[in-house]
mmCIF file of C-alpha atoms (C1' of nucleotides) in Angstrom:
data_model
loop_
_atom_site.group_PDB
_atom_site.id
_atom_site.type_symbol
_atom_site.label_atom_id
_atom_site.label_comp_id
_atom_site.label_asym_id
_atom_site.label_seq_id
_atom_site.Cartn_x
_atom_site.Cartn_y
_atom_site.Cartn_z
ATOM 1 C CA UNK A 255 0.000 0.000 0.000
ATOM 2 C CA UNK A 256 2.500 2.255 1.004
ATOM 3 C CA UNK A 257 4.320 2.224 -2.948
ATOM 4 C CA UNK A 258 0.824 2.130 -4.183
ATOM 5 C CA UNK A 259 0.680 5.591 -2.405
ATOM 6 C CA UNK A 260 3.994 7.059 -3.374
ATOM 7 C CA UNK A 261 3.567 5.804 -6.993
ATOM 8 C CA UNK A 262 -0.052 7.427 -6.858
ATOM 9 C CA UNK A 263 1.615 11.192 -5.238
ATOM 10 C CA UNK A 264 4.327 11.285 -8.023
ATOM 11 C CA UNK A 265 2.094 11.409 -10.368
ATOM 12 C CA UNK A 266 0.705 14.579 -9.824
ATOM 13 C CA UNK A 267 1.942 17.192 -12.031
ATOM 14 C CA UNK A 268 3.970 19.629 -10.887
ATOM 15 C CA UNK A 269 1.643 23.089 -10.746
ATOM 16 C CA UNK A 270 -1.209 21.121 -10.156
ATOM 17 C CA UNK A 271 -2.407 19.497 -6.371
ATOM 18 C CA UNK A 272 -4.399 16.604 -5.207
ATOM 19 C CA UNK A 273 -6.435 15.977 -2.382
ATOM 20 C CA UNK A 274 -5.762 12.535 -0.019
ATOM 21 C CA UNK A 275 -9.357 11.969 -0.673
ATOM 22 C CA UNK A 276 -8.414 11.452 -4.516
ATOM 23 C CA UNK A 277 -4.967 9.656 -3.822
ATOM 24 C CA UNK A 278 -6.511 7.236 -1.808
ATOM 25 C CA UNK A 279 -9.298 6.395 -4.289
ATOM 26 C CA UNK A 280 -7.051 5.762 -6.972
ATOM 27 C CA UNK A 281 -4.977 3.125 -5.128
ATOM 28 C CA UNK A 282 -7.734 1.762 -3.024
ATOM 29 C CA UNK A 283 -6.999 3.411 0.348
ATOM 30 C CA UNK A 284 -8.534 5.629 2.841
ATOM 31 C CA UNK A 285 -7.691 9.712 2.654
ATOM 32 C CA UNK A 286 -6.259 8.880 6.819
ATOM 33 C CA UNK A 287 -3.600 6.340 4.629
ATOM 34 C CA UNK A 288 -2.472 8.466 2.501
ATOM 35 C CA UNK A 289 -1.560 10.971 5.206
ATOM 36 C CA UNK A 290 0.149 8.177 7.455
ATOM 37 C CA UNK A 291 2.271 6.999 4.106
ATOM 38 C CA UNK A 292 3.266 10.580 3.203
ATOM 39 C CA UNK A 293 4.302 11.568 7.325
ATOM 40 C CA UNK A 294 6.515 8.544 7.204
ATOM 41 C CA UNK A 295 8.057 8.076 3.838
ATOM 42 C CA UNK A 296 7.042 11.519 2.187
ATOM 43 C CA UNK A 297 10.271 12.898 1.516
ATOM 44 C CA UNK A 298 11.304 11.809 -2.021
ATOM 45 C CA UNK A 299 7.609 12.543 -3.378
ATOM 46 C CA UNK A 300 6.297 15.632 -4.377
ATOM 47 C CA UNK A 301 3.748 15.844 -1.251
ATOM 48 C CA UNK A 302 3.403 19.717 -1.339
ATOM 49 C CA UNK A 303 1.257 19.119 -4.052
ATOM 50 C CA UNK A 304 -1.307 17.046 -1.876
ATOM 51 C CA UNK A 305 -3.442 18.781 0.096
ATOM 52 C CA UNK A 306 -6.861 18.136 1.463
ATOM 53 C CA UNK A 307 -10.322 18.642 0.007
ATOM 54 C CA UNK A 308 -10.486 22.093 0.487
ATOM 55 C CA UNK A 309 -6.806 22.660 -0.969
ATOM 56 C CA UNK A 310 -5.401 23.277 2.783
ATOM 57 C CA UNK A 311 -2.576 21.638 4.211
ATOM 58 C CA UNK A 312 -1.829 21.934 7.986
ATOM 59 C CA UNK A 313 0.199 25.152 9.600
ATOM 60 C CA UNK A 314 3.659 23.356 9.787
ATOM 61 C CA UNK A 315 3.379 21.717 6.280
ATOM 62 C CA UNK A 316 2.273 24.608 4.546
ATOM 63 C CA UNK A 317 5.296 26.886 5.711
ATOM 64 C CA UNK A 318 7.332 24.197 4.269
ATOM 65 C CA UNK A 319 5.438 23.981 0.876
ATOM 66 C CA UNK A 320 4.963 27.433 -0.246
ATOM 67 C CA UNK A 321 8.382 28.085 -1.221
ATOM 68 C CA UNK A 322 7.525 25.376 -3.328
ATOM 69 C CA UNK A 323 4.429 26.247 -4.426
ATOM 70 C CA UNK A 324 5.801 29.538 -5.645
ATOM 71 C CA UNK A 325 8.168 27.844 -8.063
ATOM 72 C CA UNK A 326 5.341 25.880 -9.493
ATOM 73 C CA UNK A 327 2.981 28.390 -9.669
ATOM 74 C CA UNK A 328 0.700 27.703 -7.421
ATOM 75 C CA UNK A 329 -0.755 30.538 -5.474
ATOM 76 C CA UNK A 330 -1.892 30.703 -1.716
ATOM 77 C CA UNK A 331 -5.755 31.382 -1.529
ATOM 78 C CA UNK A 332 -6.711 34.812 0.384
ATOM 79 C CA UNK A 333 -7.296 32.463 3.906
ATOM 80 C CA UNK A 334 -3.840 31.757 4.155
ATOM 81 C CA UNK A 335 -4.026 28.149 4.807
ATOM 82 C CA UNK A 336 -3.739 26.464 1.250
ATOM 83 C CA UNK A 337 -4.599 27.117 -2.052
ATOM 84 C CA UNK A 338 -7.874 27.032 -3.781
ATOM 85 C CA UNK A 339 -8.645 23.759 -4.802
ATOM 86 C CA UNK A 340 -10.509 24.423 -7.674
ATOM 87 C CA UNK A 341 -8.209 26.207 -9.402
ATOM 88 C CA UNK A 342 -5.339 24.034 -8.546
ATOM 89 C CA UNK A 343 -6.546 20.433 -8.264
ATOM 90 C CA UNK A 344 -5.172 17.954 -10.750
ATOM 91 C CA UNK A 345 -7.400 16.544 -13.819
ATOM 92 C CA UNK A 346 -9.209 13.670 -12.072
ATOM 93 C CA UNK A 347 -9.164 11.512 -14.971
ATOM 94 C CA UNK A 348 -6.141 12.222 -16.175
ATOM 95 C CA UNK A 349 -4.494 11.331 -12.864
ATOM 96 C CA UNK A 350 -6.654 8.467 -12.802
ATOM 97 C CA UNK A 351 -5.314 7.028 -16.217
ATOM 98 C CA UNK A 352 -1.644 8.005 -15.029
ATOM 99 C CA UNK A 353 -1.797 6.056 -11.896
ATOM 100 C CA UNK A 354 -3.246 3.255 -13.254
ATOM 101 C CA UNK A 355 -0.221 2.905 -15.778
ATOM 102 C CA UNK A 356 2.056 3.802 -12.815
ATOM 103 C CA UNK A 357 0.913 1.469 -10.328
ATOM 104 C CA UNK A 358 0.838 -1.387 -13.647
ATOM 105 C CA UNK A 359 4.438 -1.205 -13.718
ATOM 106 C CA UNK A 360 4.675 -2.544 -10.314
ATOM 107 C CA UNK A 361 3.382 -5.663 -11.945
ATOM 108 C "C1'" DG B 209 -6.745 -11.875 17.943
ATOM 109 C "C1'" DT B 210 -7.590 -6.506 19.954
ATOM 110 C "C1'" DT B 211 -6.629 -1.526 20.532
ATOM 111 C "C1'" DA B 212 -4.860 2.900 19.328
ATOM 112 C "C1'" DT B 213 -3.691 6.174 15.976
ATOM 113 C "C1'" DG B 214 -3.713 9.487 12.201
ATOM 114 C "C1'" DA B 215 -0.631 15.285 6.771
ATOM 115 C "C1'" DC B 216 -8.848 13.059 6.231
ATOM 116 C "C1'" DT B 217 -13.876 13.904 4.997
ATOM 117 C "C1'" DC B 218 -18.656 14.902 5.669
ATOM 118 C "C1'" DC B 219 -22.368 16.731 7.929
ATOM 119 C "C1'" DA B 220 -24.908 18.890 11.631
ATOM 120 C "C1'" DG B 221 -25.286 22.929 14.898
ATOM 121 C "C1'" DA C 225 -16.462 30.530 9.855
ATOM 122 C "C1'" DC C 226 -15.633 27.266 13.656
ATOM 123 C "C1'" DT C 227 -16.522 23.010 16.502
ATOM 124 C "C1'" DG C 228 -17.783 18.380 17.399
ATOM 125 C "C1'" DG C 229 -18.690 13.806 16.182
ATOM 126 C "C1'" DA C 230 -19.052 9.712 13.331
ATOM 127 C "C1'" DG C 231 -16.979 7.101 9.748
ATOM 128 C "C1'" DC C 232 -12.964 5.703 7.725
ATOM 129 C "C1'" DC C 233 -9.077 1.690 7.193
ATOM 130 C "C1'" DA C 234 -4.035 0.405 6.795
ATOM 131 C "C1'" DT C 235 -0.351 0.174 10.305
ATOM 132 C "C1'" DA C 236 1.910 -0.445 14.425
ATOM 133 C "C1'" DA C 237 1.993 -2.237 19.027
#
DNA sequence: GTTATGACTCCAG
DNA sequence: ACTGGAGCCATAA
């Protein structure tokens, strides 16, 4: 589950986010999963660009992110806490059809 | 086997 | 807009 995940994160575009909630339907997992995966092996995916359904990430994670976010274009919404998911969020079926491939290759 | 624990989500007040 | 509570389910202990 836990490469399933990974696999899943990297293939969000860069400029683009994803919420957990979307992540964890594509590889079969729960939105809570695909936090736990990301707090312990997270480093080495793009997890900035997850965030959750309303295109916030946490205080801590955010600080950490926007620098980030600013090279990719993504801008932080008026609230301060994230970005606005709408604008930002990924092309469900797009991401759908490039995890699918992804997670093929792990045969 | 059971229990606790989340980088979550939804819905009601 | 904020708070509380139920539901969620793979992991770790």
């Amino acid at each position: 589950m836990v490469e399933r995940v990974l696999r899943a994160v990297e293939c969000v575009p860069p400029g683009r986010v994803a919420s957990y909630g979307l992540i964890g339907a594509l590889v079969g997992a729960g939105p809570r999963q695909v936090g736990a995966v990301l707090s312990r092996y997270g480093d080495g995916v793009p997890w900035w660009r997850i965030v959750n359904a309303s295109g916030e990430l946490p205080a801590p994670l955010l600080a950490r992110a926007l620098p980030r976010w600013r090279r990719e274009g993504i801008e932080p919404a008026p609230h301060g806490r994230g970005c606005r998911y709408g604008r930002f969020a990924a092309d469900a079926e797009r991401l759908r059809s490039a995890v699918e491939a992804r997670l093929a290759e792990l045969e």
